[in-house]
């Protein structure tokens, strides 16, 4: 029984460790950004990710947007397929307005 617990613990640890590197594909970023901006995205570039957020630049006919979207292990575990994170985007060069 002790060996079974050890194997299950190792499998769980390996699974959670793999979730840390999960990030959305460029197609997913493009589709979700088109939905949020309500315009066609021609290009997704400069995709980078830390452990919880994916950052990228989306190009549309209206201009370039700096976007970010939740990703990683937290989204994978919390969502279990029920939660689809949406990006937040700001037009490139636009000042941040805090309310």
Tab-separated table of N, CA and C in Angstrom:
chain	number	residue	atom	x	y	z
A	1	UNK	N	0.827	-1.198	0.000
A	1	UNK	CA	0.000	0.000	0.000
A	1	UNK	C	0.871	1.262	0.000
A	2	UNK	N	2.000	1.200	0.721
A	2	UNK	CA	2.902	2.346	0.784
A	2	UNK	C	3.463	2.678	-0.601
A	3	UNK	N	3.789	1.661	-1.385
A	3	UNK	CA	4.323	1.871	-2.734
A	3	UNK	C	3.275	2.521	-3.640
A	4	UNK	N	2.016	2.138	-3.474
A	4	UNK	CA	0.939	2.725	-4.274
A	4	UNK	C	0.793	4.216	-3.972
A	5	UNK	N	0.860	4.590	-2.702
A	5	UNK	CA	0.775	6.002	-2.323
A	5	UNK	C	1.940	6.787	-2.912
A	6	UNK	N	3.122	6.179	-2.901
A	6	UNK	CA	4.301	6.839	-3.447
A	6	UNK	C	4.148	7.070	-4.951
A	7	UNK	N	3.655	6.069	-5.664
A	7	UNK	CA	3.459	6.187	-7.111
A	7	UNK	C	2.394	7.239	-7.423
A	8	UNK	N	1.291	7.231	-6.688
A	8	UNK	CA	0.230	8.218	-6.913
A	8	UNK	C	0.714	9.630	-6.610
A	9	UNK	N	1.476	9.792	-5.545
A	9	UNK	CA	2.020	11.108	-5.196
A	9	UNK	C	2.967	11.610	-6.276
A	10	UNK	N	3.814	10.734	-6.798
A	10	UNK	CA	4.750	11.116	-7.857
A	10	UNK	C	3.999	11.511	-9.127
A	11	UNK	N	2.952	10.775	-9.463
A	11	UNK	CA	2.162	11.088	-10.656
A	11	UNK	C	1.462	12.438	-10.507
A	12	UNK	N	0.913	12.703	-9.338
A	12	UNK	CA	0.249	13.975	-9.078
A	12	UNK	C	1.240	15.128	-9.159
A	13	UNK	N	2.407	14.951	-8.566
A	13	UNK	CA	3.434	15.986	-8.597
A	13	UNK	C	3.883	16.269	-10.028
A	14	UNK	N	4.081	15.235	-10.812
A	14	UNK	CA	4.483	15.411	-12.213
A	14	UNK	C	3.394	16.128	-13.006
A	15	UNK	N	2.144	15.799	-12.740
A	15	UNK	CA	1.035	16.450	-13.436
A	15	UNK	C	0.927	17.920	-13.111
A	16	UNK	N	1.073	18.263	-11.847
A	16	UNK	CA	0.991	19.664	-11.428
A	16	UNK	C	2.191	20.439	-11.950
A	17	UNK	N	3.358	19.841	-11.941
A	17	UNK	CA	4.551	20.514	-12.456
A	17	UNK	C	4.392	20.823	-13.939
A	18	UNK	N	3.754	19.946	-14.683
A	18	UNK	CA	3.527	20.176	-16.105
A	18	UNK	C	2.557	21.310	-16.355
A	19	UNK	N	1.619	21.530	-15.459
A	19	UNK	CA	0.626	22.590	-15.626
A	19	UNK	C	1.258	23.972	-15.570
A	20	UNK	N	2.390	24.102	-14.916
A	20	UNK	CA	3.017	25.412	-14.783
A	20	UNK	C	3.426	25.989	-16.126
A	21	UNK	N	3.657	25.140	-17.106
A	21	UNK	CA	4.104	25.623	-18.405
A	21	UNK	C	2.975	25.710	-19.423
A	22	UNK	N	1.754	25.412	-19.010
A	22	UNK	CA	0.626	25.464	-19.936
A	22	UNK	C	0.357	26.910	-20.326
A	23	UNK	N	0.331	27.166	-21.631
A	23	UNK	CA	-0.056	28.481	-22.121
A	23	UNK	C	-0.919	28.281	-23.356
A	24	UNK	N	-1.795	29.231	-23.644
A	24	UNK	CA	-2.698	29.088	-24.784
A	24	UNK	C	-1.940	29.122	-26.113
A	25	UNK	N	-2.497	28.448	-27.114
A	25	UNK	CA	-1.903	28.470	-28.453
A	25	UNK	C	-2.160	29.835	-29.094
A	26	UNK	N	-1.423	30.125	-30.157
A	26	UNK	CA	-1.627	31.401	-30.850
A	26	UNK	C	-3.019	31.480	-31.465
A	27	UNK	N	-3.562	30.355	-31.919
A	27	UNK	CA	-4.935	30.346	-32.450
A	27	UNK	C	-5.942	30.707	-31.368
A	28	UNK	N	-5.751	30.153	-30.175
A	28	UNK	CA	-6.645	30.468	-29.057
A	28	UNK	C	-6.549	31.941	-28.705
A	29	UNK	N	-5.336	32.472	-28.632
A	29	UNK	CA	-5.155	33.896	-28.332
A	29	UNK	C	-5.851	34.750	-29.388
A	30	UNK	N	-5.693	34.373	-30.647
A	30	UNK	CA	-6.300	35.128	-31.749
A	30	UNK	C	-7.825	35.109	-31.662
A	31	UNK	N	-8.406	33.930	-31.464
A	31	UNK	CA	-9.866	33.808	-31.401
A	31	UNK	C	-10.451	34.594	-30.233
A	32	UNK	N	-9.858	34.464	-29.072
A	32	UNK	CA	-10.400	35.154	-27.895
A	32	UNK	C	-10.205	36.660	-27.983
A	33	UNK	N	-9.111	37.098	-28.609
A	33	UNK	CA	-8.881	38.529	-28.782
A	33	UNK	C	-9.866	39.110	-29.794
A	34	UNK	N	-10.153	38.381	-30.864
A	34	UNK	CA	-11.151	38.838	-31.837
A	34	UNK	C	-12.507	39.018	-31.170
A	35	UNK	N	-12.848	38.119	-30.268
A	35	UNK	CA	-14.124	38.219	-29.561
A	35	UNK	C	-14.153	39.467	-28.673
A	36	UNK	N	-13.073	39.716	-27.946
A	36	UNK	CA	-13.018	40.856	-27.022
A	36	UNK	C	-12.988	42.187	-27.774
A	37	UNK	N	-12.170	42.274	-28.826
A	37	UNK	CA	-12.023	43.531	-29.567
A	37	UNK	C	-13.095	43.725	-30.633
A	38	UNK	N	-13.842	42.678	-30.939
A	38	UNK	CA	-14.890	42.715	-31.958
A	38	UNK	C	-14.343	43.147	-33.320
A	39	UNK	N	-13.168	42.647	-33.647
A	39	UNK	CA	-12.557	42.901	-34.947
A	39	UNK	C	-11.581	41.774	-35.262
A	40	UNK	N	-11.284	41.593	-36.545
A	40	UNK	CA	-10.392	40.511	-36.958
A	40	UNK	C	-8.951	40.816	-36.549
A	41	UNK	N	-8.289	39.817	-35.982
A	41	UNK	CA	-6.880	39.928	-35.605
A	41	UNK	C	-6.056	39.319	-36.734
A	42	UNK	N	-5.159	40.119	-37.298
A	42	UNK	CA	-4.340	39.623	-38.408
A	42	UNK	C	-3.073	38.923	-37.931
A	43	UNK	N	-2.589	39.281	-36.739
A	43	UNK	CA	-1.346	38.689	-36.270
A	43	UNK	C	-1.271	38.720	-34.743
A	44	UNK	N	-0.725	37.647	-34.189
A	44	UNK	CA	-0.407	37.577	-32.762
A	44	UNK	C	1.098	37.383	-32.681
A	45	UNK	N	1.784	38.274	-31.956
A	45	UNK	CA	3.243	38.217	-31.898
A	45	UNK	C	3.734	38.475	-30.479
A	46	UNK	N	5.015	38.284	-30.287
A	46	UNK	CA	5.694	38.566	-29.023
A	46	UNK	C	5.011	37.864	-27.850
A	47	UNK	N	4.674	36.597	-28.036
A	47	UNK	CA	3.997	35.826	-26.990
A	47	UNK	C	5.024	35.420	-25.941
A	48	UNK	N	4.750	35.783	-24.695
A	48	UNK	CA	5.617	35.412	-23.582
A	48	UNK	C	4.743	35.110	-22.389
A	49	UNK	N	5.263	34.329	-21.476
A	49	UNK	CA	4.433	33.877	-20.367
A	49	UNK	C	5.248	33.762	-19.094
A	50	UNK	N	4.637	34.158	-17.975
A	50	UNK	CA	5.217	33.822	-16.683
A	50	UNK	C	4.380	32.663	-16.149
A	51	UNK	N	4.375	32.414	-14.898
A	51	UNK	CA	3.665	31.229	-14.405
A	51	UNK	C	2.149	31.391	-14.366
A	52	UNK	N	1.639	32.618	-14.459
A	52	UNK	CA	0.193	32.811	-14.335
A	52	UNK	C	-0.453	33.624	-15.455
A	53	UNK	N	0.330	34.351	-16.241
A	53	UNK	CA	-0.231	35.235	-17.269
A	53	UNK	C	0.557	35.094	-18.569
A	54	UNK	N	-0.163	35.087	-19.694
A	54	UNK	CA	0.459	35.120	-21.015
A	54	UNK	C	0.287	36.527	-21.572
A	55	UNK	N	1.383	37.126	-22.007
A	55	UNK	CA	1.398	38.469	-22.585
A	55	UNK	C	1.658	38.342	-24.081
A	56	UNK	N	1.031	39.213	-24.888
A	56	UNK	CA	1.241	39.167	-26.332
A	56	UNK	C	0.772	40.461	-26.978
A	57	UNK	N	1.137	40.638	-28.247
A	57	UNK	CA	0.722	41.792	-29.032
A	57	UNK	C	-0.182	41.300	-30.157
A	58	UNK	N	-1.349	41.910	-30.275
A	58	UNK	CA	-2.307	41.559	-31.328
A	58	UNK	C	-2.399	42.719	-32.318
A	59	UNK	N	-2.338	42.402	-33.602
A	59	UNK	CA	-2.432	43.420	-34.650
A	59	UNK	C	-3.775	43.287	-35.364
A	60	UNK	N	-4.485	44.421	-35.477
A	60	UNK	CA	-5.772	44.470	-36.173
A	60	UNK	C	-5.737	45.628	-37.174
A	61	UNK	N	-6.815	45.785	-37.938
A	61	UNK	CA	-6.921	46.924	-38.858
A	61	UNK	C	-6.997	48.239	-38.083
A	62	UNK	N	-7.431	48.178	-36.827
A	62	UNK	CA	-7.549	49.374	-35.985
A	62	UNK	C	-6.239	49.744	-35.300
A	63	UNK	N	-5.236	48.874	-35.369
A	63	UNK	CA	-3.951	49.155	-34.727
A	63	UNK	C	-3.433	47.959	-33.948
A	64	UNK	N	-2.388	48.202	-33.161
A	64	UNK	CA	-1.771	47.145	-32.354
A	64	UNK	C	-2.250	47.265	-30.908
A	65	UNK	N	-2.436	46.119	-30.285
A	65	UNK	CA	-2.914	46.061	-28.910
A	65	UNK	C	-1.976	45.206	-28.069
A	66	UNK	N	-1.675	45.689	-26.871
A	66	UNK	CA	-0.925	44.910	-25.891
A	66	UNK	C	-1.961	44.166	-25.057
A	67	UNK	N	-1.852	42.848	-25.016
A	67	UNK	CA	-2.859	42.034	-24.340
A	67	UNK	C	-2.226	41.113	-23.307
A	68	UNK	N	-3.054	40.686	-22.381
A	68	UNK	CA	-2.643	39.681	-21.411
A	68	UNK	C	-3.837	38.800	-21.086
A	69	UNK	N	-3.538	37.534	-20.774
A	69	UNK	CA	-4.598	36.583	-20.475
A	69	UNK	C	-4.113	35.604	-19.411
A	70	UNK	N	-4.968	35.299	-18.422
A	70	UNK	CA	-4.584	34.308	-17.411
A	70	UNK	C	-4.251	32.972	-18.064
A	71	UNK	N	-3.240	32.304	-17.531
A	71	UNK	CA	-2.838	31.000	-18.062
A	71	UNK	C	-2.081	30.243	-16.982
A	72	UNK	N	-1.561	29.094	-17.327
A	72	UNK	CA	-0.746	28.319	-16.401
A	72	UNK	C	-1.554	27.341	-15.579
A	73	UNK	N	-0.923	26.848	-14.548
A	73	UNK	CA	-1.498	25.801	-13.718
A	73	UNK	C	-2.773	26.192	-13.011
A	74	UNK	N	-2.857	27.425	-12.566
A	74	UNK	CA	-4.048	27.863	-11.830
A	74	UNK	C	-5.283	27.764	-12.720
A	75	UNK	N	-5.176	28.223	-13.958
A	75	UNK	CA	-6.305	28.161	-14.887
A	75	UNK	C	-6.617	26.715	-15.236
A	76	UNK	N	-5.578	25.913	-15.458
A	76	UNK	CA	-5.784	24.510	-15.826
A	76	UNK	C	-6.479	23.742	-14.716
A	77	UNK	N	-6.059	23.952	-13.482
A	77	UNK	CA	-6.649	23.230	-12.356
A	77	UNK	C	-8.016	23.800	-11.995
A	78	UNK	N	-8.125	25.130	-11.913
A	78	UNK	CA	-9.389	25.750	-11.506
A	78	UNK	C	-10.470	25.564	-12.555
A	79	UNK	N	-10.084	25.599	-13.814
A	79	UNK	CA	-11.066	25.525	-14.876
A	79	UNK	C	-11.632	24.157	-15.105
A	80	UNK	N	-10.789	23.155	-15.159
A	80	UNK	CA	-11.200	21.789	-15.486
A	80	UNK	C	-12.152	21.783	-16.678
A	81	UNK	N	-11.898	22.705	-17.634
A	81	UNK	CA	-12.716	22.766	-18.831
A	81	UNK	C	-13.959	23.625	-18.698
A	82	UNK	N	-14.239	24.139	-17.515
A	82	UNK	CA	-15.444	24.933	-17.299
A	82	UNK	C	-15.191	26.430	-17.425
A	83	UNK	N	-13.949	26.834	-17.291
A	83	UNK	CA	-13.591	28.249	-17.292
A	83	UNK	C	-12.674	28.536	-18.467
A	84	UNK	N	-13.046	29.483	-19.302
A	84	UNK	CA	-12.200	29.906	-20.408
A	84	UNK	C	-11.815	31.360	-20.171
A	85	UNK	N	-10.557	31.604	-19.828
A	85	UNK	CA	-10.149	32.979	-19.532
A	85	UNK	C	-10.234	33.869	-20.771
A	86	UNK	N	-10.534	35.132	-20.555
A	86	UNK	CA	-10.587	36.091	-21.654
A	86	UNK	C	-9.447	37.090	-21.483
A	87	UNK	N	-8.922	37.580	-22.592
A	87	UNK	CA	-7.819	38.534	-22.499
A	87	UNK	C	-8.303	39.933	-22.151
A	88	UNK	N	-7.386	40.730	-21.658
A	88	UNK	CA	-7.635	42.161	-21.527
A	88	UNK	C	-6.597	42.844	-22.404
A	89	UNK	N	-7.047	43.803	-23.201
A	89	UNK	CA	-6.166	44.442	-24.179
A	89	UNK	C	-6.253	45.961	-24.069
A	90	UNK	N	-5.133	46.606	-24.371
A	90	UNK	CA	-5.060	48.053	-24.382
A	90	UNK	C	-4.327	48.473	-25.654
A	91	UNK	N	-4.845	49.478	-26.335
A	91	UNK	CA	-4.206	49.946	-27.565
A	91	UNK	C	-2.772	50.368	-27.255
A	92	UNK	N	-1.857	49.976	-28.119
A	92	UNK	CA	-0.443	50.260	-27.909
A	92	UNK	C	-0.218	51.765	-27.774
A	93	UNK	N	0.496	52.164	-26.737
A	93	UNK	CA	0.782	53.570	-26.496
A	93	UNK	C	-0.264	54.284	-25.664
A	94	UNK	N	-1.379	53.636	-25.376
A	94	UNK	CA	-2.447	54.242	-24.588
A	94	UNK	C	-2.053	54.235	-23.115
A	95	UNK	N	-2.315	55.330	-22.435
A	95	UNK	CA	-1.991	55.435	-21.016
A	95	UNK	C	-2.977	54.621	-20.189
A	96	UNK	N	-2.487	54.046	-19.115
A	96	UNK	CA	-3.336	53.286	-18.202
A	96	UNK	C	-4.141	54.263	-17.362
A	97	UNK	N	-5.450	54.045	-17.309
A	97	UNK	CA	-6.335	54.897	-16.511
A	97	UNK	C	-6.873	54.059	-15.364
A	98	UNK	N	-6.494	54.424	-14.154
A	98	UNK	CA	-6.956	53.702	-12.970
A	98	UNK	C	-8.173	54.400	-12.395
A	99	UNK	N	-9.154	53.606	-12.012
A	99	UNK	CA	-10.376	54.190	-11.451
A	99	UNK	C	-10.516	53.815	-10.008
